[in-house]
Amino acid sequence: MSLMDSILAGLSLVGNFEAFFALFAGVAIGTIAGAIPGMSATMAVALTLPFTFSMQPIIAILLLLGVYKGGIFGGSIPAILIKTPGTPASSATVLDGYPLAEKGQAGKALGMALWASCTADLISNLALILFAGWLASFALNFGPPEFFTLILFSLTIIAGVSGASLLRGALSAMLGLLLATVGLDLVYGTNRFTFGDPSMMGGLNFIAVLIGLFAIPEVLAMVWDPKPHKGQTRGLGDDKVTFAEYRRCFKSIVRGSFIGVFLGSIPGIGAAPSAFLSYSEARRKSPNRDNFGKGELEGVAASEAGNNGVAGATLIPLLALGVPGDVITAIIIGAFMVHGLQPGPMMFILNVDIIYGLFIGLIVSSVFLFFIGSVAIRGFKYVADIPRGVLFPGVLVLCVYGVFAVNNNIFDVGVMFVMGWVGFVMLRNDIPAAPFLIAFILGPLLEDNFRQAMLMSGSSPAILFRGPITWFFWGLTVLTVIAIIRAGIRATRTLKRRA
């Protein structure tokens, strides 16, 4: 089929009310689920999957993709309003979104999050359509050594989100790496730090750690130091982003979008590291870098561009290679298989109409995301009017429900509360939680790829320096470490001058 024939075939599949309604409903469901603390885009997609079994393949997949995209944006709403990321991908949005909310500019932060999300989503979708073949072939060249060097480079961005103290940030990251080792060793099958408890053999549940680290400390802080309600928990202030503000943040949005596209096209990296890397790069290059972490609009734009830039790109390895780009696309693969479709290179030959139907649907989803996001901001902003004594108990109930619903395991709820106390201690001692989270995410990937590389080479470290890809990431890592050290030295000198 020619390109035009393929486009027309795809349009014939999605150019109907059912397809557009499924996409619209999916984005709405995902946005609502992402905006509820304790829920997540992953959980929303997983809960929606059983309802798609009786649908036509293209309708079912568009519904799930709509939930995916809506959930990624929806997570920014509670992240900004109540410092509780609705999804792991929104963790970086907390860093500047919540301080803006405390300044009475929550509406502006939410508006920028929406504009950045829609821009990045559109760029990611276009990248999927235009460069799927090239990016997929590049990702195909990645083996364990390449993944190890990429993840090692990604870990260096922790210093970029460590706040004022690099030492505290490094301590937080090491704690995250340590807890990431809990569970069954996948290579030798030995137990690590399980203390004889079978519930710990699978490791610490990520949702439990995330919610415990970010949501529970806020509840504990409210109990520890209760404050009278002043009629409004978070003032929204000016709820519109001006064109000048969008233009000022546009470079960071585009940069974050392409970071998301690149990392999203590599299986297993995910949206959270992309958001932190985008945030770190924006902070490094921004003339307002000193304002990051204190309520900088560009920080919200960068983090939301980074996580939404992943959404379309994760479909590159899924469609081209049959390999899920992240946890959510792993669930979506199930929908493909239920309907008799096998993602991979042959799908571009046997089911090209579905491929182009998905491309068209993804472009339309960016439009739906903007309109539904605008309504969601106006609707969910009323969470700011709820008294703290009512809001945080409600958040606690939703967190317990969300964590328990993942595996129907009360042990995960216990992990959430333990991590809540850990997060509270970190909060009281100004130890940043972001390095802990990103290290906890990347730690297993770093270890698994390192050990696979060692098994491939007979324990020879030379394999970590094979080929131009590994050298490229080693070079980036070295340059990043040098830049971090220099920034630390400059900050120390500045403090001494002020003293």
Coordinates of C-alpha atoms in Angstrom, one line a residue:
M1 CA 0.0 0.0 0.0
S2 CA 1.1 3.5 -0.7
L3 CA 1.4 6.1 2.0
M4 CA -1.8 7.8 1.0
D5 CA -3.6 4.4 0.8
S6 CA -2.3 3.6 4.3
I7 CA -3.6 6.9 5.7
L8 CA -7.0 6.5 4.1
A9 CA -7.2 2.9 5.4
G10 CA -6.4 4.1 8.9
L11 CA -8.9 7.0 8.6
S12 CA -11.6 4.5 7.7
L13 CA -11.1 2.7 11.0
V14 CA -11.0 5.8 13.3
G15 CA -13.2 8.2 11.3
N16 CA -16.4 7.3 13.2
F17 CA -18.2 8.2 16.4
E18 CA -17.3 5.0 18.3
A19 CA -13.6 5.6 17.8
F20 CA -13.7 9.3 18.8
F21 CA -15.9 8.6 21.8
A22 CA -13.6 5.8 23.0
L23 CA -10.6 8.1 22.7
F24 CA -12.4 11.0 24.4
A25 CA -13.7 8.7 27.2
G26 CA -10.2 7.3 27.7
V27 CA -8.6 10.7 28.1
A28 CA -11.3 11.7 30.5
I29 CA -11.0 8.5 32.6
G30 CA -7.2 8.8 32.7
T31 CA -7.3 12.4 33.7
I32 CA -9.7 11.7 36.6
A33 CA -7.7 8.6 37.7
G34 CA -4.4 10.5 37.5
A35 CA -5.8 13.3 39.6
I36 CA -6.8 11.1 42.4
P37 CA -4.0 10.5 44.9
G38 CA -3.2 6.8 45.3
M39 CA -4.4 6.1 41.8
S40 CA -2.1 6.1 38.8
A41 CA -2.1 5.8 35.0
T42 CA -0.9 2.3 35.3
M43 CA -3.7 1.3 37.6
A44 CA -6.3 3.1 35.4
V45 CA -5.1 1.2 32.3
A46 CA -5.1 -2.1 34.1
L47 CA -8.6 -1.6 35.4
T48 CA -9.9 -0.5 32.0
L49 CA -8.4 -3.4 30.1
P50 CA -11.1 -6.0 31.0
F51 CA -13.8 -3.7 29.6
T52 CA -12.1 -3.8 26.1
F53 CA -12.3 -7.5 25.4
S54 CA -15.6 -7.3 23.6
M55 CA -14.6 -4.2 21.6
Q56 CA -13.2 -3.9 18.1
P57 CA -9.3 -3.9 18.2
I58 CA -8.8 -0.3 17.2
I59 CA -11.5 0.9 19.6
A60 CA -10.1 -1.0 22.5
I61 CA -6.5 0.2 21.9
L62 CA -7.6 3.8 21.4
L63 CA -9.5 3.7 24.7
L64 CA -6.4 2.4 26.6
L65 CA -4.1 4.9 24.9
G66 CA -6.5 7.7 25.9
V67 CA -6.4 6.5 29.5
Y68 CA -2.6 6.4 29.3
K69 CA -2.3 10.0 28.0
G70 CA -4.9 11.4 30.3
G71 CA -3.4 9.7 33.4
I72 CA 0.1 11.1 32.7
F73 CA -1.3 14.7 32.7
G74 CA -3.8 14.1 35.4
G75 CA -1.1 13.3 37.9
S76 CA 0.2 16.9 37.8
I77 CA -3.1 18.2 39.3
P78 CA -2.6 16.8 42.9
A79 CA 1.1 17.2 42.5
I80 CA 0.7 20.9 42.2
L81 CA -2.3 21.4 44.6
I82 CA -1.5 19.1 47.5
K83 CA 2.1 17.9 46.9
T84 CA 0.9 14.3 46.1
P85 CA 1.9 13.1 42.6
G86 CA -1.0 11.3 41.1
T87 CA 1.5 9.3 39.0
P88 CA 5.2 8.6 39.4
A89 CA 5.8 10.6 36.2
S90 CA 4.5 13.7 38.0
S91 CA 7.0 13.5 40.9
A92 CA 9.3 16.2 39.3
T93 CA 6.3 18.5 38.9
V94 CA 6.0 18.7 42.7
L95 CA 9.4 20.5 42.9
D96 CA 8.1 23.8 41.5
G97 CA 4.4 23.2 41.1
Y98 CA 3.7 23.0 44.9
P99 CA 5.8 26.1 45.8
L100 CA 3.8 28.0 43.1
A101 CA 0.6 26.8 44.7
E102 CA 1.8 28.0 48.1
K103 CA 2.4 31.4 46.5
G104 CA -1.2 31.5 45.3
Q105 CA -0.3 30.7 41.7
A106 CA -1.7 27.1 41.5
G107 CA -3.9 28.0 38.5
K108 CA -0.9 29.4 36.6
A109 CA 1.1 26.2 37.4
L110 CA -1.7 24.0 36.3
G111 CA -2.2 26.0 33.1
M112 CA 1.5 25.7 32.2
A113 CA 1.4 22.0 33.0
L114 CA -1.5 21.6 30.5
W115 CA 0.2 23.6 27.7
A116 CA 3.5 21.8 28.2
S117 CA 1.8 18.4 28.3
C118 CA -0.2 19.0 25.1
T119 CA 2.8 20.5 23.3
A120 CA 5.1 17.6 24.3
D121 CA 2.3 15.0 23.6
L122 CA 2.0 16.4 20.0
I123 CA 5.7 16.4 19.5
S124 CA 6.0 12.8 20.8
N125 CA 3.2 11.7 18.5
L126 CA 4.8 13.3 15.5
A127 CA 8.1 11.7 16.3
L128 CA 6.4 8.3 16.5
I129 CA 4.9 8.8 13.1
L130 CA 7.9 10.4 11.3
F131 CA 10.9 8.7 12.9
A132 CA 9.6 5.4 14.3
G133 CA 11.8 3.3 12.0
W134 CA 15.0 5.1 12.7
L135 CA 14.5 5.4 16.5
A136 CA 13.5 1.8 16.8
S137 CA 16.6 0.6 14.9
F138 CA 18.8 2.8 17.2
A139 CA 17.2 1.3 20.3
L140 CA 17.7 -2.2 18.8
N141 CA 21.4 -1.6 19.1
F142 CA 21.2 -1.4 22.8
G143 CA 22.4 -4.4 24.8
P144 CA 23.1 -4.6 28.6
P145 CA 26.4 -2.6 28.4
E146 CA 24.6 0.2 26.6
F147 CA 21.7 0.2 29.0
F148 CA 24.1 0.2 31.9
T149 CA 25.9 3.3 30.7
L150 CA 22.7 5.1 29.8
I151 CA 21.2 4.4 33.3
L152 CA 24.5 5.4 35.0
F153 CA 24.3 8.7 33.1
S154 CA 20.6 9.1 34.1
L155 CA 21.6 8.6 37.8
T156 CA 24.0 11.6 37.6
I157 CA 21.0 13.9 37.1
I158 CA 20.1 13.2 40.8
A159 CA 22.6 15.9 41.7
G160 CA 20.6 18.3 39.6
V161 CA 17.5 17.8 41.7
S162 CA 19.2 17.6 45.1
G163 CA 18.2 21.0 46.3
A164 CA 20.8 23.1 48.2
S165 CA 22.9 20.3 49.5
L166 CA 24.6 17.8 47.2
L167 CA 25.5 15.7 50.2
R168 CA 21.9 15.3 51.4
G169 CA 20.9 14.5 47.8
A170 CA 23.6 11.8 47.6
L171 CA 22.4 10.3 50.9
S172 CA 18.9 10.2 49.7
A173 CA 19.9 8.6 46.4
M174 CA 22.0 5.9 48.2
L175 CA 19.0 5.1 50.4
G176 CA 16.9 4.7 47.3
L177 CA 19.5 2.4 45.7
L178 CA 19.7 0.3 48.9
L179 CA 16.0 -0.3 49.2
A180 CA 15.8 -1.1 45.4
T181 CA 17.9 -4.2 46.2
V182 CA 15.2 -5.7 48.5
G183 CA 13.7 -8.9 47.2
L184 CA 14.7 -11.9 45.1
D185 CA 17.9 -11.8 43.2
L186 CA 16.9 -12.4 39.5
V187 CA 20.3 -13.9 38.5
Y188 CA 20.9 -16.4 41.3
G189 CA 17.5 -16.6 43.0
T190 CA 18.8 -15.7 46.5
N191 CA 16.9 -13.6 48.9
R192 CA 18.2 -10.1 49.8
F193 CA 17.0 -8.2 52.9
T194 CA 13.8 -10.2 53.1
F195 CA 14.3 -11.2 56.7
G196 CA 12.5 -14.5 56.0
D197 CA 9.2 -12.7 55.0
P198 CA 7.8 -14.1 51.7
S199 CA 6.0 -10.7 51.2
M200 CA 9.3 -9.0 50.6
M201 CA 10.6 -11.5 48.0
G202 CA 9.1 -9.5 45.2
G203 CA 10.7 -6.3 46.4
L204 CA 9.0 -3.2 47.8
N205 CA 6.0 -2.2 45.8
F206 CA 6.7 1.0 43.8
I207 CA 3.3 2.6 44.3
A208 CA 3.6 2.0 48.0
V209 CA 7.0 3.6 48.1
L210 CA 5.9 6.5 46.0
I211 CA 2.7 7.3 47.9
G212 CA 4.5 6.8 51.3
L213 CA 7.3 9.1 50.3
F214 CA 5.3 12.0 49.0
A215 CA 1.7 11.9 50.4
I216 CA 2.0 10.4 53.9
P217 CA 4.7 13.0 55.1
E218 CA 2.2 15.8 54.3
V219 CA -0.5 14.1 56.4
L220 CA 2.0 13.6 59.2
A221 CA 3.2 17.2 59.0
M222 CA -0.4 18.4 59.3
V223 CA -0.9 16.3 62.4
W224 CA 2.5 17.4 63.8
D225 CA 1.9 21.1 63.3
P226 CA -1.8 21.7 62.7
K227 CA -2.7 25.1 61.2
P228 CA -6.1 26.7 61.3
H229 CA -8.0 26.7 58.0
K230 CA -8.1 30.1 56.4
G231 CA -10.9 29.5 54.0
Q232 CA -8.7 28.1 51.3
T233 CA -6.0 25.4 51.4
R234 CA -4.3 26.6 48.2
G235 CA -5.2 29.9 46.4
L236 CA -5.3 29.5 42.6
G237 CA -4.6 33.2 41.9
D238 CA -4.2 34.0 38.2
D239 CA -5.3 30.9 36.5
K240 CA -4.1 31.8 33.0
V241 CA -0.7 31.4 31.4
T242 CA 0.2 34.4 29.2
F243 CA 1.7 33.9 25.8
A244 CA 4.9 35.6 27.0
E245 CA 5.3 33.1 29.8
Y246 CA 4.7 30.2 27.4
R247 CA 7.2 31.7 24.9
R248 CA 9.8 32.0 27.8
C249 CA 9.4 28.4 28.6
F250 CA 9.1 27.1 25.0
K251 CA 12.8 26.1 24.7
S252 CA 12.6 24.0 27.9
I253 CA 9.3 22.5 26.6
V254 CA 10.8 21.5 23.3
R255 CA 14.0 20.2 24.9
G256 CA 12.0 18.2 27.4
S257 CA 9.8 16.8 24.7
F258 CA 12.8 15.5 22.7
I259 CA 14.3 14.1 25.9
G260 CA 11.0 12.2 26.5
V261 CA 11.0 11.0 22.9
F262 CA 14.6 9.7 23.2
L263 CA 14.2 8.0 26.5
G264 CA 10.7 6.8 25.7
S265 CA 11.9 5.0 22.6
I266 CA 14.3 2.9 24.7
P267 CA 12.4 0.1 26.5
G268 CA 12.3 0.2 30.3
I269 CA 13.4 3.8 31.0
G270 CA 9.9 5.3 31.6
A271 CA 8.5 8.8 32.2
A272 CA 9.8 9.6 35.7
P273 CA 13.5 9.6 34.7
S274 CA 12.6 11.6 31.6
A275 CA 10.8 14.2 33.7
F276 CA 13.7 14.5 36.1
L277 CA 16.3 14.8 33.3
S278 CA 14.2 17.4 31.5
Y279 CA 13.9 19.3 34.8
S280 CA 17.6 19.1 35.5
E281 CA 18.5 20.3 32.0
A282 CA 16.1 23.2 32.2
R283 CA 17.5 24.2 35.6
R284 CA 21.1 24.0 34.2
K285 CA 20.4 26.2 31.2
S286 CA 17.8 28.6 32.6
P287 CA 18.8 32.2 33.5
N288 CA 16.4 31.7 36.5
R289 CA 18.1 28.6 37.7
D290 CA 18.4 29.9 41.3
N291 CA 14.6 30.1 41.4
F292 CA 14.1 26.4 40.6
G293 CA 12.7 24.5 43.5
K294 CA 11.2 27.7 44.9
G295 CA 8.3 28.1 42.5
E296 CA 9.6 28.5 38.9
L297 CA 7.1 28.2 36.1
E298 CA 9.8 26.9 33.7
G299 CA 10.4 24.0 36.1
V300 CA 6.8 22.9 35.8
A301 CA 6.9 23.2 32.0
A302 CA 10.1 21.2 31.8
S303 CA 9.0 18.3 34.0
E304 CA 5.6 18.0 32.3
A305 CA 7.2 18.1 28.8
G306 CA 9.6 15.4 29.8
N307 CA 7.0 13.0 31.1
N308 CA 4.4 13.6 28.3
G309 CA 7.1 13.4 25.7
V310 CA 7.5 9.8 26.6
A311 CA 3.8 8.9 26.0
G312 CA 3.9 8.6 22.3
A313 CA 7.5 7.4 22.1
T314 CA 7.0 4.3 24.3
L315 CA 4.9 3.0 21.4
I316 CA 7.9 3.0 19.1
P317 CA 9.5 -0.2 20.6
L318 CA 6.0 -1.7 21.1
L319 CA 4.9 -1.3 17.5
A320 CA 8.2 -1.7 15.8
L321 CA 9.8 -4.4 17.9
G322 CA 7.0 -5.9 20.0
V323 CA 8.8 -4.8 23.2
P324 CA 6.9 -2.6 25.7
G325 CA 8.5 0.7 26.4
D326 CA 7.2 0.9 29.9
V327 CA 4.8 -0.8 32.4
I328 CA 1.7 0.8 30.8
T329 CA 2.6 -0.3 27.3
A330 CA 3.2 -3.8 28.7
I331 CA -0.4 -3.8 29.8
I332 CA -1.5 -2.5 26.4
I333 CA 0.4 -5.3 24.6
G334 CA -2.2 -7.6 26.4
A335 CA -4.9 -5.8 24.5
F336 CA -3.2 -6.4 21.2
M337 CA -2.8 -10.1 21.9
V338 CA -6.4 -10.5 23.2
H339 CA -7.5 -9.2 19.8
G340 CA -5.2 -11.5 17.8
L341 CA -2.6 -8.8 17.0
Q342 CA 1.1 -9.3 17.4
P343 CA 3.1 -6.0 17.7
G344 CA 6.3 -6.0 15.8
P345 CA 7.8 -5.5 12.3
M346 CA 5.2 -7.7 10.6
M347 CA 2.4 -5.6 11.9
F348 CA 3.5 -2.8 9.6
I349 CA 2.9 -5.2 6.7
L350 CA -0.2 -7.3 7.9
N351 CA -2.0 -4.6 9.9
V352 CA -0.9 -1.3 8.4
D353 CA -4.5 0.1 8.6
I354 CA -4.4 -0.4 12.4
I355 CA -1.0 1.2 12.6
Y356 CA -2.1 4.4 10.7
G357 CA -5.4 4.4 12.5
L358 CA -3.5 4.5 15.8
F359 CA -1.3 7.4 14.4
I360 CA -4.4 9.4 13.5
G361 CA -6.0 8.6 16.9
L362 CA -2.9 9.8 18.8
I363 CA -2.9 13.1 17.0
V364 CA -6.6 13.6 17.9
S365 CA -5.9 12.6 21.5
S366 CA -3.6 15.7 21.9
V367 CA -6.6 17.9 21.0
F368 CA -8.9 16.0 23.4
L369 CA -6.2 16.3 26.1
F370 CA -6.2 20.1 25.9
F371 CA -10.0 20.5 26.2
I372 CA -10.5 17.8 28.9
G373 CA -7.4 19.1 30.8
S374 CA -8.9 22.6 30.8
V375 CA -12.2 21.3 32.3
A376 CA -10.3 19.1 34.8
I377 CA -8.3 22.1 36.0
R378 CA -11.4 24.1 36.7
G379 CA -13.1 21.1 38.3
F380 CA -10.3 19.7 40.5
K381 CA -9.2 23.2 41.6
Y382 CA -11.9 23.0 44.3
V383 CA -9.6 20.5 46.1
A384 CA -7.9 23.8 47.2
D385 CA -11.1 24.9 49.1
I386 CA -11.3 21.9 51.3
P387 CA -10.1 22.4 54.9
R388 CA -6.9 20.6 55.7
G389 CA -8.6 18.6 58.5
V390 CA -11.0 17.2 55.8
L391 CA -8.7 17.0 52.8
F392 CA -5.8 15.1 54.3
P393 CA -7.8 12.4 56.0
G394 CA -9.5 11.9 52.6
V395 CA -6.1 11.8 50.9
L396 CA -5.1 9.2 53.5
V397 CA -8.1 7.0 52.7
L398 CA -7.5 7.2 49.0
C399 CA -3.8 6.4 49.4
V400 CA -4.6 3.3 51.5
Y401 CA -7.2 2.2 48.9
G402 CA -4.9 2.9 46.0
V403 CA -1.9 1.0 47.4
F404 CA -4.0 -1.9 48.6
A405 CA -5.8 -2.2 45.2
V406 CA -2.6 -2.8 43.3
N407 CA -1.9 -6.3 44.7
N408 CA -4.8 -6.7 47.2
N409 CA -1.9 -7.0 49.8
I410 CA -2.1 -5.4 53.2
F411 CA 1.7 -5.7 53.4
D412 CA 2.0 -3.0 50.8
V413 CA -0.1 -0.7 53.0
G414 CA 2.4 -1.3 55.8
V415 CA 5.3 -0.4 53.4
M416 CA 3.5 2.8 52.5
F417 CA 3.2 3.9 56.2
V418 CA 6.9 2.9 56.9
M419 CA 8.0 5.0 53.9
G420 CA 5.7 7.7 55.1
W421 CA 7.7 8.0 58.3
V422 CA 10.9 7.8 56.4
G423 CA 9.7 10.6 54.1
F424 CA 8.6 12.7 57.2
V425 CA 12.0 12.4 58.7
M426 CA 13.6 13.4 55.4
L427 CA 11.2 16.4 55.2
R428 CA 12.0 17.5 58.7
N429 CA 15.8 17.4 58.0
D430 CA 15.6 19.0 54.5
I431 CA 16.7 15.8 52.7
P432 CA 15.1 15.8 49.2
A433 CA 12.9 12.9 48.3
A434 CA 13.4 13.2 44.5
P435 CA 16.8 11.6 44.4
F436 CA 15.5 8.7 46.5
L437 CA 12.7 8.1 44.1
I438 CA 14.7 8.2 40.9
A439 CA 17.4 6.0 42.4
F440 CA 14.7 3.5 43.5
I441 CA 13.4 3.5 39.9
L442 CA 16.7 3.1 38.1
G443 CA 18.5 0.9 40.7
P444 CA 17.1 -2.5 39.6
L445 CA 17.7 -1.6 35.9
L446 CA 21.3 -0.5 36.7
E447 CA 22.1 -3.7 38.6
D448 CA 20.4 -6.1 36.1
N449 CA 22.1 -4.7 33.1
F450 CA 25.5 -4.6 34.8
R451 CA 25.2 -8.2 35.9
Q452 CA 24.0 -9.3 32.4
A453 CA 27.0 -7.5 30.9
M454 CA 29.3 -9.3 33.3
L455 CA 27.8 -12.7 32.4
M456 CA 28.2 -11.9 28.7
S457 CA 31.9 -11.0 29.0
G458 CA 33.0 -13.5 31.7
S459 CA 33.3 -10.7 34.3
S460 CA 35.5 -8.5 32.0
P461 CA 34.7 -4.8 32.6
A462 CA 36.0 -4.1 29.0
I463 CA 32.5 -4.8 27.7
L464 CA 31.2 -1.6 29.4
F465 CA 33.4 0.3 26.9
R466 CA 32.4 -1.4 23.7
G467 CA 31.2 0.6 20.7
P468 CA 30.4 4.3 20.2
I469 CA 27.1 4.2 22.2
T470 CA 28.8 3.2 25.5
W471 CA 31.6 5.8 24.9
F472 CA 28.9 8.4 24.2
F473 CA 27.2 7.9 27.5
W474 CA 30.4 7.6 29.4
G475 CA 31.4 10.9 28.0
L476 CA 28.1 12.5 29.0
T477 CA 28.5 11.1 32.5
V478 CA 32.0 12.5 32.9
L479 CA 30.9 15.9 31.6
T480 CA 27.9 15.9 33.9
V481 CA 29.9 15.0 37.0
I482 CA 32.5 17.8 36.2
A483 CA 29.6 20.3 35.7
I484 CA 28.1 19.2 39.1
I485 CA 31.4 19.6 40.9
R486 CA 32.0 23.0 39.4
A487 CA 28.5 24.1 40.4
G488 CA 29.1 22.9 43.9
I489 CA 32.4 24.8 44.1
R490 CA 30.7 28.0 42.9
A491 CA 27.9 27.6 45.4
T492 CA 30.4 27.1 48.2
R493 CA 32.3 30.2 47.2
T494 CA 29.1 32.2 47.0
L495 CA 28.1 31.2 50.5
K496 CA 31.5 32.1 51.9
R497 CA 31.3 35.5 50.3
R498 CA 27.9 36.1 51.8
A499 CA 29.1 35.0 55.2

